[in-house]
Coordinates of C-alpha atoms and ligand atoms in Angstrom, one line a residue:
M1387 CA 102.7 222.5 68.6
E1388 CA 105.3 224.4 69.8
A1389 CA 104.7 228.2 70.4
K1390 CA 105.7 231.1 68.2
H1391 CA 105.8 233.1 71.3
E1392 CA 109.5 233.9 72.5
V1393 CA 108.4 234.4 76.0
L1394 CA 106.4 231.0 76.8
N1395 CA 109.4 229.1 74.8
N1396 CA 112.0 230.7 76.8
W1397 CA 110.2 230.2 79.7
V1398 CA 109.6 226.5 79.0
N1399 CA 113.5 225.7 78.6
E1400 CA 114.2 227.8 81.2
M1401 CA 112.3 225.6 83.3
A1402 CA 113.1 222.3 81.7
K1403 CA 116.5 223.2 82.4
M1404 CA 115.8 223.3 86.5
C1405 CA 113.4 220.0 86.2
N1406 CA 115.3 218.1 83.7
P1407 CA 112.6 216.3 82.1
D1408 CA 113.8 213.1 79.2
R1409 CA 111.2 214.4 77.1
I1410 CA 108.7 218.1 76.5
V1411 CA 105.3 217.3 75.4
W1412 CA 103.1 220.2 73.9
I1413 CA 99.2 219.6 74.5
N1414 CA 97.1 220.3 71.6
G1415 CA 93.8 219.1 73.2
S1416 CA 92.7 216.3 70.9
M1417 CA 90.5 213.3 71.2
A1418 CA 93.7 211.0 70.5
E1419 CA 95.8 212.9 72.1
K1420 CA 93.3 212.0 75.2
E1421 CA 93.6 208.6 74.4
K1422 CA 97.3 207.8 73.9
L1423 CA 97.5 209.4 77.4
E1424 CA 94.8 207.4 79.3
K1425 CA 96.6 204.4 77.7
E1426 CA 99.6 205.6 79.0
A1427 CA 98.3 206.2 82.5
F1428 CA 96.5 202.4 82.7
Q1429 CA 100.0 201.0 82.0
T1430 CA 101.7 202.6 85.0
G1431 CA 98.4 202.6 87.3
E1432 CA 98.2 206.0 87.2
L1433 CA 94.7 205.6 86.4
T1434 CA 92.4 202.3 86.3
L1435 CA 89.8 202.1 83.9
L1436 CA 86.1 201.8 84.9
N1437 CA 83.7 199.3 83.6
Q1438 CA 83.4 200.5 79.7
E1439 CA 79.7 199.7 79.7
K1440 CA 78.2 201.1 82.6
L1441 CA 80.3 204.1 83.0
P1442 CA 81.8 204.9 79.1
G1443 CA 84.8 207.1 79.0
C1444 CA 85.1 206.7 83.4
V1445 CA 88.5 206.2 84.9
L1446 CA 89.9 205.9 88.5
H1447 CA 93.1 207.7 90.0
R1448 CA 94.2 207.6 93.6
T1449 CA 95.9 209.9 94.8
A1450 CA 98.8 209.6 97.9
I1451 CA 97.7 208.7 101.1
N1452 CA 98.8 211.7 102.7
D1453 CA 97.4 213.9 99.4
V1454 CA 93.8 214.1 99.8
A1455 CA 93.2 217.8 99.9
R1456 CA 94.1 221.1 99.7
T1457 CA 97.3 222.0 102.3
E1458 CA 96.3 225.7 103.4
N1459 CA 99.1 225.4 105.9
L1460 CA 102.0 225.0 102.8
T1461 CA 100.1 227.4 100.3
F1462 CA 101.9 230.7 100.1
I1463 CA 101.3 234.3 99.2
C1464 CA 105.2 235.4 97.6
T1465 CA 104.8 239.7 98.0
S1466 CA 107.7 241.6 98.2
K1467 CA 106.0 243.0 101.3
K1468 CA 104.7 241.1 104.0
E1469 CA 102.0 243.4 104.3
D1470 CA 100.6 242.8 100.9
A1471 CA 99.7 239.2 101.7
G1472 CA 97.7 240.5 104.4
P1473 CA 96.7 238.7 108.4
T1474 CA 94.7 235.8 106.8
N1475 CA 97.8 234.1 104.5
N1476 CA 100.7 232.3 104.8
W1477 CA 103.5 234.7 103.5
M1478 CA 107.4 234.2 102.2
S1479 CA 109.8 236.2 100.1
P1480 CA 109.7 236.0 96.2
E1481 CA 113.3 235.0 96.7
E1482 CA 113.2 232.5 99.7
G1483 CA 109.6 231.0 97.7
Y1484 CA 111.6 230.5 94.5
K1485 CA 115.1 229.1 96.4
K1486 CA 113.1 226.4 98.5
A1487 CA 110.5 225.4 96.0
G1488 CA 113.4 225.5 93.6
D1489 CA 115.4 223.0 95.6
I1490 CA 112.6 220.7 95.3
F1491 CA 111.8 221.6 91.5
K1492 CA 115.6 220.8 90.7
N1493 CA 115.5 217.4 88.7
S1494 CA 112.5 216.6 89.9
M1495 CA 111.5 215.4 86.5
S1496 CA 114.0 213.1 85.4
G1497 CA 112.9 210.0 83.7
R1498 CA 109.3 211.5 83.5
T1499 CA 107.7 213.6 80.6
M1500 CA 107.1 217.5 80.7
Y1501 CA 103.7 218.2 79.7
V1502 CA 102.9 221.9 78.4
I1503 CA 99.4 222.8 78.8
P1504 CA 98.3 225.8 77.3
F1505 CA 94.7 226.5 78.8
S1506 CA 92.4 229.5 78.9
M1507 CA 90.2 230.6 82.0
G1508 CA 86.8 231.1 80.2
P1509 CA 85.9 231.2 77.1
I1510 CA 88.7 232.2 74.6
G1511 CA 89.2 235.1 73.3
S1512 CA 86.1 236.7 76.0
P1513 CA 87.3 240.0 77.2
F1514 CA 86.8 237.9 80.6
S1515 CA 89.3 235.3 80.2
K1516 CA 92.8 235.2 80.9
I1517 CA 95.0 232.5 79.5
G1518 CA 97.3 230.2 81.6
V1519 CA 100.4 227.9 80.9
E1520 CA 100.9 224.5 83.0
L1521 CA 103.8 222.9 83.1
T1522 CA 103.4 219.4 84.9
D1523 CA 105.0 215.5 85.2
S1524 CA 101.7 214.0 85.8
I1525 CA 99.4 212.8 83.0
Y1526 CA 96.4 213.1 85.7
V1527 CA 96.7 216.4 86.0
V1528 CA 96.5 217.0 81.8
L1529 CA 93.4 214.6 81.8
N1530 CA 92.3 217.0 84.3
M1531 CA 92.9 220.3 83.6
I1532 CA 91.2 219.3 79.7
I1533 CA 88.4 219.0 81.5
V1534 CA 88.1 222.2 83.4
T1535 CA 89.7 224.4 81.7
R1536 CA 89.8 225.0 77.6
A1537 CA 93.1 223.6 76.8
G1538 CA 95.3 223.3 73.9
D1539 CA 96.4 224.6 70.2
E1540 CA 93.3 227.0 70.2
V1541 CA 94.9 228.7 73.1
L1542 CA 98.0 229.0 72.0
K1543 CA 96.6 230.7 68.6
N1544 CA 95.3 233.2 70.7
L1545 CA 97.9 233.7 72.6
G1546 CA 99.8 234.8 69.2
T1547 CA 103.2 236.0 69.6
N1548 CA 103.5 238.4 72.7
G1549 CA 100.0 237.4 75.2
E1550 CA 100.3 237.7 78.1
F1551 CA 99.6 234.3 80.4
T1552 CA 100.3 233.3 83.7
K1553 CA 103.8 231.1 84.4
C1554 CA 102.4 228.2 86.5
L1555 CA 104.6 225.0 87.0
H1556 CA 104.0 221.8 88.8
S1557 CA 105.6 218.6 89.8
K1558 CA 104.6 216.0 91.7
A1559 CA 108.2 215.5 93.0
D1560 CA 108.5 213.0 95.5
L1561 CA 105.3 213.8 96.7
D1562 CA 106.7 214.3 100.1
I1563 CA 104.4 216.7 102.3
N1564 CA 107.6 217.7 104.0
R1565 CA 108.9 218.8 100.3
R1566 CA 105.6 220.0 99.2
L1567 CA 104.9 223.7 98.6
I1568 CA 102.3 225.7 96.8
L1569 CA 103.5 229.4 95.9
H1570 CA 101.9 232.1 94.3
F1571 CA 103.6 235.2 93.1
P1572 CA 101.3 237.5 92.1
E1573 CA 104.0 240.2 91.0
D1574 CA 105.3 237.7 88.4
N1575 CA 101.7 236.2 87.6
T1576 CA 103.4 232.7 88.7
I1577 CA 102.6 230.0 90.4
W1578 CA 104.8 226.8 91.9
S1579 CA 103.0 224.0 92.9
V1580 CA 105.3 220.8 93.7
G1581 CA 105.6 217.9 95.8
S1582 CA 101.4 217.1 95.5
G1583 CA 99.0 215.7 93.2
Y1584 CA 95.8 216.6 94.6
G1585 CA 93.5 218.7 92.3
G1586 CA 93.2 221.6 94.2
N1587 CA 96.9 222.0 94.9
V1588 CA 97.6 220.8 91.2
L1589 CA 95.0 221.7 88.8
L1590 CA 96.7 225.2 88.8
G1591 CA 93.9 227.0 86.6
K1592 CA 91.3 226.5 89.5
K1593 CA 91.8 227.6 92.9
C1594 CA 95.4 229.1 92.0
L1595 CA 95.2 230.9 89.0
A1596 CA 91.0 231.7 89.0
L1597 CA 90.8 232.7 92.6
R1598 CA 94.2 233.9 94.1
I1599 CA 96.1 235.3 90.8
A1600 CA 92.8 236.4 89.6
S1601 CA 91.5 238.3 92.7
Y1602 CA 95.1 240.5 92.5
I1603 CA 94.7 241.3 89.0
G1604 CA 91.0 241.8 88.9
R1605 CA 91.8 244.2 91.5
N1606 CA 94.5 245.8 89.5
E1607 CA 92.2 245.8 86.9
G1608 CA 88.9 246.6 88.3
W1609 CA 87.3 243.3 88.4
M1610 CA 86.0 240.6 90.7
A1611 CA 87.4 237.0 91.2
E1612 CA 84.7 235.5 93.1
H1613 CA 84.4 231.7 94.9
M1614 CA 80.7 231.6 93.9
L1615 CA 78.0 229.4 92.0
I1616 CA 76.2 231.1 89.2
L1617 CA 72.9 229.9 88.4
G1618 CA 70.0 231.4 86.1
I1619 CA 66.3 231.0 87.6
E1620 CA 64.3 231.0 84.4
K1621 CA 60.1 232.0 84.8
P1622 CA 57.9 230.4 82.5
S1623 CA 57.9 233.9 80.3
G1624 CA 61.3 232.8 79.4
E1625 CA 62.7 236.0 81.7
T1626 CA 65.8 234.7 83.8
N1627 CA 67.0 236.5 86.9
Y1628 CA 70.9 235.3 87.7
I1629 CA 72.3 234.8 91.5
A1630 CA 75.9 234.2 92.4
A1631 CA 76.8 232.9 95.8
A1632 CA 79.6 232.2 97.9
F1633 CA 79.7 229.5 100.6
P1634 CA 82.7 228.1 101.8
S1635 CA 83.3 224.3 101.2
A1636 CA 81.4 221.6 102.0
C1637 CA 78.1 223.9 102.5
G1638 CA 76.7 222.5 99.1
K1639 CA 77.4 225.1 96.5
T1640 CA 77.3 222.2 93.7
N1641 CA 73.5 221.3 94.8
L1642 CA 72.8 224.4 94.8
A1643 CA 73.8 225.1 91.4
M1644 CA 72.1 222.4 90.0
L1645 CA 69.3 222.6 92.0
V1646 CA 66.0 220.8 91.0
P1647 CA 62.7 222.5 91.9
P1648 CA 60.6 220.7 95.0
E1649 CA 57.2 219.3 93.9
G1650 CA 55.0 222.3 95.7
L1651 CA 56.7 224.9 93.4
K1652 CA 57.1 223.0 90.3
I1653 CA 53.5 224.0 89.1
K1654 CA 54.9 227.7 89.1
G1655 CA 57.1 226.3 86.1
Y1656 CA 60.6 227.2 87.1
K1657 CA 63.8 226.0 85.5
I1658 CA 67.4 226.1 86.9
L1659 CA 70.2 226.7 84.7
T1660 CA 73.5 226.2 86.0
V1661 CA 76.4 228.2 84.6
G1662 CA 79.2 227.3 87.4
D1663 CA 79.2 225.4 90.2
D1664 CA 82.2 227.4 92.3
I1665 CA 84.1 230.7 91.0
A1666 CA 82.7 233.3 89.4
W1667 CA 84.6 236.5 87.2
M1668 CA 82.3 239.5 87.0
R1669 CA 82.7 243.1 85.7
V1670 CA 81.0 246.1 85.3
K1671 CA 79.7 246.7 81.6
E1672 CA 78.4 249.9 80.2
D1673 CA 74.8 249.2 81.0
G1674 CA 76.2 249.5 85.0
S1675 CA 75.4 246.0 85.4
L1676 CA 77.6 243.7 87.2
W1677 CA 78.2 240.3 84.5
A1678 CA 79.6 237.3 85.3
I1679 CA 81.5 234.2 83.9
N1680 CA 82.3 231.0 85.2
P1681 CA 86.3 230.5 84.3
E1682 CA 86.1 226.9 83.9
S1683 CA 84.7 224.1 82.1
G1684 CA 83.9 221.3 84.0
F1685 CA 82.8 220.7 87.6
F1686 CA 85.4 219.5 90.2
G1687 CA 83.2 218.1 92.7
V1688 CA 82.9 216.4 95.9
A1689 CA 81.9 212.6 95.9
P1690 CA 80.6 211.5 99.3
G1691 CA 77.1 213.1 99.6
T1692 CA 76.1 212.8 95.7
N1693 CA 73.1 211.0 95.2
M1694 CA 69.7 211.3 93.3
K1695 CA 68.4 213.0 96.0
S1696 CA 70.3 215.8 97.3
N1697 CA 71.7 216.1 93.6
P1698 CA 70.4 214.0 90.6
N1699 CA 72.0 216.5 88.1
A1700 CA 75.6 215.8 89.4
V1701 CA 74.5 212.1 89.3
A1702 CA 73.5 212.3 85.3
T1703 CA 76.5 214.7 84.4
I1704 CA 78.7 211.8 86.3
Q1705 CA 77.9 208.8 83.9
K1706 CA 80.5 209.3 81.7
N1707 CA 83.7 210.9 80.9
T1708 CA 84.7 211.7 84.1
I1709 CA 87.6 211.0 86.3
F1710 CA 86.8 209.5 90.1
T1711 CA 89.5 210.5 92.5
N1712 CA 89.9 208.7 95.4
V1713 CA 86.7 206.9 95.5
L1714 CA 85.7 203.3 96.2
L1715 CA 85.9 200.8 93.3
K1716 CA 83.3 198.0 93.0
N1717 CA 83.8 194.4 92.3
D1718 CA 81.7 195.0 88.9
G1719 CA 84.5 198.4 88.0
T1720 CA 81.8 200.9 88.9
V1721 CA 82.1 203.1 91.7
W1722 CA 81.2 204.1 95.5
W1723 CA 80.9 206.5 98.0
E1724 CA 79.6 207.0 101.3
N1725 CA 75.7 208.3 101.2
G1726 CA 76.1 207.6 97.3
D1727 CA 72.9 205.6 95.7
G1728 CA 72.2 202.1 95.7
P1729 CA 73.0 199.5 98.6
I1730 CA 76.4 199.7 100.4
P1731 CA 78.8 197.2 98.7
E1732 CA 79.6 194.2 100.3
E1733 CA 83.2 194.5 99.2
G1734 CA 85.2 196.4 97.4
I1735 CA 88.8 198.5 96.8
D1736 CA 88.9 201.5 99.2
W1737 CA 90.2 204.6 98.4
M1738 CA 94.0 203.4 99.4
G1739 CA 93.9 200.6 97.5
N1740 CA 93.0 198.0 100.0
P1741 CA 90.5 195.5 100.1
W1742 CA 87.2 197.0 102.1
K1743 CA 84.3 195.3 103.9
P1744 CA 81.6 198.0 105.1
G1745 CA 81.9 197.9 109.4
V1746 CA 85.4 197.3 109.1
I1747 CA 87.4 198.9 111.9
G1748 CA 90.1 201.1 111.2
E1749 CA 93.3 202.2 113.4
D1750 CA 91.2 204.9 115.1
G1751 CA 88.5 203.0 116.4
K1752 CA 85.8 204.2 113.9
P1753 CA 84.8 202.1 110.8
K1754 CA 86.7 203.0 108.0
K1755 CA 85.5 204.9 104.5
G1756 CA 85.5 203.0 101.4
A1757 CA 85.9 206.5 99.7
N1758 CA 88.0 209.7 101.1
P1759 CA 86.0 212.2 102.4
N1760 CA 87.1 214.5 100.1
S1761 CA 86.8 212.4 97.1
R1762 CA 85.8 213.8 93.9
F1763 CA 84.3 213.8 90.2
T1764 CA 85.7 215.8 87.9
A1765 CA 83.4 215.9 84.7
P1766 CA 82.5 218.5 81.8
L1767 CA 80.3 221.3 82.1
T1768 CA 78.7 220.3 78.8
Q1769 CA 77.2 216.8 80.3
C1770 CA 75.0 218.3 83.3
P1771 CA 71.4 218.2 82.4
S1772 CA 70.9 221.9 84.0
I1773 CA 73.4 223.3 82.0
S1774 CA 72.9 227.3 81.0
P1775 CA 72.5 227.7 77.2
Y1776 CA 74.9 231.0 78.2
F1777 CA 77.2 229.0 80.0
D1778 CA 79.8 229.5 77.3
D1779 CA 78.9 233.4 76.6
P1780 CA 82.0 235.7 76.1
E1781 CA 79.8 238.0 77.3
G1782 CA 78.4 236.3 80.9
V1783 CA 75.3 236.5 82.3
P1784 CA 73.9 240.0 84.3
I1785 CA 73.7 238.9 88.3
T1786 CA 70.5 240.1 90.0
A1787 CA 71.8 239.3 93.7
I1788 CA 74.7 238.2 95.6
I1789 CA 74.3 235.3 98.0
F1790 CA 76.7 235.0 100.9
G1791 CA 75.8 232.1 103.5
G1792 CA 77.8 229.9 105.8
R1793 CA 76.8 226.5 107.9
R1794 CA 75.2 228.0 111.2
T1795 CA 73.2 225.9 113.7
S1796 CA 72.5 229.3 115.3
V1797 CA 72.7 233.3 115.0
A1798 CA 72.2 233.2 111.2
P1799 CA 68.6 233.3 110.3
L1800 CA 67.0 231.3 107.4
V1801 CA 67.6 234.4 105.2
Y1802 CA 67.9 238.3 105.2
Q1803 CA 68.6 241.5 102.7
S1804 CA 71.4 243.7 103.3
F1805 CA 70.2 247.3 103.4
N1806 CA 72.0 248.3 100.6
W1807 CA 75.5 247.7 99.1
E1808 CA 78.1 248.9 101.5
H1809 CA 75.8 246.8 104.2
G1810 CA 76.0 243.8 101.7
V1811 CA 80.0 244.0 101.7
F1812 CA 79.5 244.0 105.3
V1813 CA 77.6 241.1 105.3
G1814 CA 79.7 239.5 103.3
S1815 CA 83.1 240.3 105.2
I1816 CA 81.3 238.6 108.5
M1817 CA 80.4 235.6 106.9
A1818 CA 81.5 232.3 108.8
S1819 CA 80.8 228.1 109.1
E1820 CA 81.0 226.5 111.9
I1821 CA 83.1 223.6 112.1
T1822 CA 81.2 220.0 112.9
A1823 CA 82.6 217.4 115.2
A1824 CA 82.4 214.6 112.4
Q1825 CA 84.5 216.8 109.6
Y1826 CA 87.8 219.0 111.3
G1827 CA 87.6 219.8 114.6
A1828 CA 85.8 220.8 117.9
Q1829 CA 82.0 221.3 117.3
G1830 CA 80.6 224.7 117.1
V1831 CA 83.7 226.8 116.9
V1832 CA 83.4 229.4 114.4
R1833 CA 85.9 229.8 112.1
R1834 CA 84.7 233.2 109.7
D1835 CA 85.4 233.2 105.9
P1836 CA 84.5 236.4 104.6
M1837 CA 82.6 236.3 101.1
A1838 CA 83.9 232.2 101.4
M1839 CA 87.3 234.0 100.2
L1840 CA 89.6 233.1 103.4
P1841 CA 92.3 230.6 101.6
F1842 CA 91.7 232.0 98.2
C1843 CA 92.5 235.5 98.8
G1844 CA 95.6 236.6 96.8
Y1845 CA 96.7 239.7 98.6
N1846 CA 95.6 241.5 101.9
M1847 CA 91.9 240.9 102.5
A1848 CA 91.5 244.5 104.1
D1849 CA 92.5 245.7 100.6
Y1850 CA 89.8 243.3 99.1
F1851 CA 87.1 245.0 101.4
S1852 CA 88.3 247.9 99.9
H1853 CA 88.0 246.7 96.8
W1854 CA 84.3 245.3 96.9
F1855 CA 83.0 249.0 98.3
E1856 CA 85.0 250.2 94.8
M1857 CA 83.3 248.3 92.9
G1858 CA 80.1 249.1 94.2
K1859 CA 80.6 252.7 93.5
K1860 CA 81.2 251.8 89.4
M1861 CA 77.8 249.9 89.3
K1862 CA 74.5 252.0 88.2
N1863 CA 72.1 248.9 89.1
A1864 CA 74.2 247.2 91.7
P1865 CA 73.1 243.6 92.2
K1866 CA 71.2 243.1 96.0
I1867 CA 73.4 241.2 98.6
F1868 CA 71.7 238.2 100.6
H1869 CA 72.5 236.1 103.3
V1870 CA 70.7 232.6 103.7
N1871 CA 71.7 229.8 106.4
W1872 CA 70.3 226.5 105.3
F1873 CA 71.6 224.7 108.3
K1874 CA 70.1 226.3 111.8
T1875 CA 69.0 223.3 113.9
D1876 CA 66.3 223.3 116.6
E1877 CA 67.2 222.5 120.5
N1878 CA 67.6 218.8 119.5
G1879 CA 70.2 219.4 116.7
K1880 CA 67.7 218.9 114.0
F1881 CA 67.5 220.8 110.9
L1882 CA 64.9 222.9 110.5
W1883 CA 64.9 223.7 106.9
P1884 CA 64.6 220.8 104.7
G1885 CA 67.5 222.4 102.1
Y1886 CA 68.3 221.0 98.6
G1887 CA 65.3 222.0 96.2
D1888 CA 63.6 223.6 98.9
N1889 CA 65.9 226.2 98.7
L1890 CA 64.2 227.5 95.4
R1891 CA 61.6 228.7 98.2
V1892 CA 64.2 231.1 99.4
L1893 CA 65.9 231.9 95.9
E1894 CA 62.2 233.1 94.7
W1895 CA 62.0 235.7 97.3
I1896 CA 65.7 237.1 96.6
I1897 CA 64.3 237.4 93.0
D1898 CA 61.1 238.8 93.9
R1899 CA 63.0 241.4 96.7
S1900 CA 65.7 242.3 94.1
N1901 CA 63.2 243.2 91.1
G1902 CA 61.3 245.6 94.3
N1903 CA 58.2 243.2 94.0
I1904 CA 57.6 242.8 97.9
G1905 CA 57.6 244.1 101.2
V1906 CA 59.9 243.1 104.1
V1907 CA 60.2 242.9 107.9
E1908 CA 63.0 245.5 109.1
S1909 CA 65.2 244.0 111.6
P1910 CA 68.6 245.1 113.1
I1911 CA 70.5 242.9 111.0
G1912 CA 68.9 243.6 107.6
Y1913 CA 65.6 243.1 105.9
L1914 CA 63.7 239.5 106.4
P1915 CA 60.8 238.9 104.6
D1916 CA 57.3 238.2 105.8
K1917 CA 56.7 234.5 106.3
E1918 CA 53.9 235.1 104.2
D1919 CA 56.1 236.0 101.2
L1920 CA 57.5 232.8 101.0
D1921 CA 55.8 230.3 99.3
L1922 CA 55.8 227.5 101.2
T1923 CA 53.4 225.2 99.1
G1924 CA 53.6 221.5 99.6
L1925 CA 56.0 221.8 102.7
D1926 CA 55.1 220.8 106.6
L1927 CA 57.6 222.4 108.4
G1928 CA 55.7 222.6 111.8
N1929 CA 54.4 225.0 114.3
G1930 CA 56.6 227.6 114.7
V1931 CA 59.3 226.8 112.7
I1932 CA 59.3 229.4 110.4
E1933 CA 59.3 231.7 113.1
K1934 CA 62.3 229.9 114.3
L1935 CA 63.9 229.9 111.1
L1936 CA 63.5 233.6 110.3
D1937 CA 64.2 234.7 114.4
V1938 CA 67.3 236.9 115.4
S1939 CA 68.2 236.9 118.8
K1940 CA 69.6 239.8 120.3
V1941 CA 72.2 237.5 122.8
E1942 CA 73.7 235.9 120.2
W1943 CA 74.2 238.6 118.2
E1944 CA 75.6 240.1 121.1
K1945 CA 78.3 237.3 120.9
E1946 CA 78.5 237.1 117.6
I1947 CA 79.9 240.8 117.3
K1948 CA 82.1 240.4 119.8
D1949 CA 83.8 237.8 117.7
I1950 CA 83.6 240.0 114.5
R1951 CA 85.1 242.9 116.6
E1952 CA 87.9 240.4 117.2
F1953 CA 88.2 239.2 113.8
Y1954 CA 88.4 242.6 112.2
N1955 CA 91.0 243.7 115.0
K1956 CA 93.7 241.5 113.0
F1957 CA 93.9 243.7 110.1
G1958 CA 94.8 246.8 111.9
D1959 CA 94.4 249.9 110.6
K1960 CA 94.1 248.8 106.9
L1961 CA 90.6 247.8 108.1
P1962 CA 88.3 249.7 105.7
V1963 CA 86.5 252.5 107.8
E1964 CA 83.1 251.8 106.5
L1965 CA 83.0 248.4 108.0
E1966 CA 84.0 250.1 111.3
K1967 CA 81.0 252.4 110.5
E1968 CA 79.1 249.3 109.5
L1969 CA 79.5 247.4 113.0
N1970 CA 78.9 250.6 114.9
N1971 CA 75.6 250.7 113.2
L1972 CA 74.7 247.2 113.6
I1973 CA 75.4 247.6 117.5
K1974 CA 73.2 251.1 117.1
R1975 CA 70.3 249.0 115.7
F1976 CA 70.4 246.3 118.7
A1977 CA 70.5 249.0 121.0
R1978 CA 67.5 250.7 120.0
Ligands
OXD1162 C1 87.1 224.0 97.4 C2 86.9 223.2 96.2 O1 87.9 223.3 98.2 O2 85.8 223.9 95.2 O3 86.4 225.2 97.8 O4 87.5 222.6 95.9
MN1163 MN1 85.6 225.7 96.1

């Protein structure tokens, strides 16, 4: 269906003139259309059909070898003034951005089809929702977008003749890393992504729109777009508390969002309800509370490490209608990844499309991985056994508590509560995560990642902090703000806390504190639990371990404060005075 929307039609034609596709196809979102596109992709090799008895509706895709993750160094915020992008973003002027990317887009779709995907982030017609239209020359992108967003004719109808939409243009072009750019033009409500086929760079509704562009729009319109999961904890009485939680990538967000209560707490009859695993859009309603929706309709989760112990709900979610990207293909037409379920296959085809056997040493002298460490599954939210009945509610869910968390082997205790909203914003602003040697750099290096938004804030992060303070002023009933750290280790580098389902023990304390039901132990960094108030039934932590988990070391924090100061210095005099004040208060509390 072509739109009855002149601005949209003109834009599609203009972009088509530049990219020069052989044909233009408007995506309607039907089953028949999906099947037709899949068939075409099987023929070209863009997709492989998996074992339909064991994995009905599932397919496999391999990206180019140099195109397996978000490329932060090639991601830009293109604002007229450099200062508006701020010190934590790459900046390019809009003129330069359009020119540089335009040169790569030129004729990039010749011999190809340009698909027009109208999509809604959030339930169609919800006051929270925003519409985008993505133009792409990739069937893989179309098939992912119809899972992770609400896409098709319904969206066009809702857009009407003059509705607003984000203009999203994507072309794989020649997948050359030297001709790859992910550009955001917040002043024009426009995204241009070229030269990549990796999800985070090309499913433009997700990181690009729902975080970078939406954070910019949210600031102007008075709401928040955050890198947060949303989950509900239902008590047997039926009362449900919703929590929104921000963690940097690779800290277990998807696992937490789908948590299964541990044995010892089962008796209490809690039920976890998943609303979202990656992004939250939050607004203050007339009742003075903060309400949130998950703007997505699917998961784009990391496969390695997903197994029946770490996340049985995710395993159940991806048994059908799932797109697997860069995982190992087994001989029986099913898939596998490192730290997945089942025995290590004796052979298979690795994520690069080559024959694979366990233990074979690669050029770097290490055993070759079967699946890429950032291999992914794309699956509909509706397939998740723990999905909340409100995941699709246009009104969203009310948020009781906000959690910030990072991966820290020391410094941050298992959990603490901020003294108030302003202090909570400070706690979010100093969030940090340690890089492990096994992952991407020197072990122990701390990367500051405020609110887990470092790679996703679409404007100056100093203004983003101010926006958080402004939002606090609007609420009568603001969520309480907490910080957690599941990753503290002992002297031998062993994790002190079991994590996974046992994290519910911490969430329970957070809910009780938010509802004002229990006391606390005051510390310089915030309120700590009285250890008697944490329900550790059925958990054998060992002597003195809970004390270690809740310890706040003055020596460690003195070093931390220096590092925070250095980070804050980046923002110059744009840093909100409230943060300066909070840092000074922290120093004073340690000096007492
Ligand atoms: C991420 C993701 O990179 O969610 O944060 O894919
Ligand atoms: Mn994410």
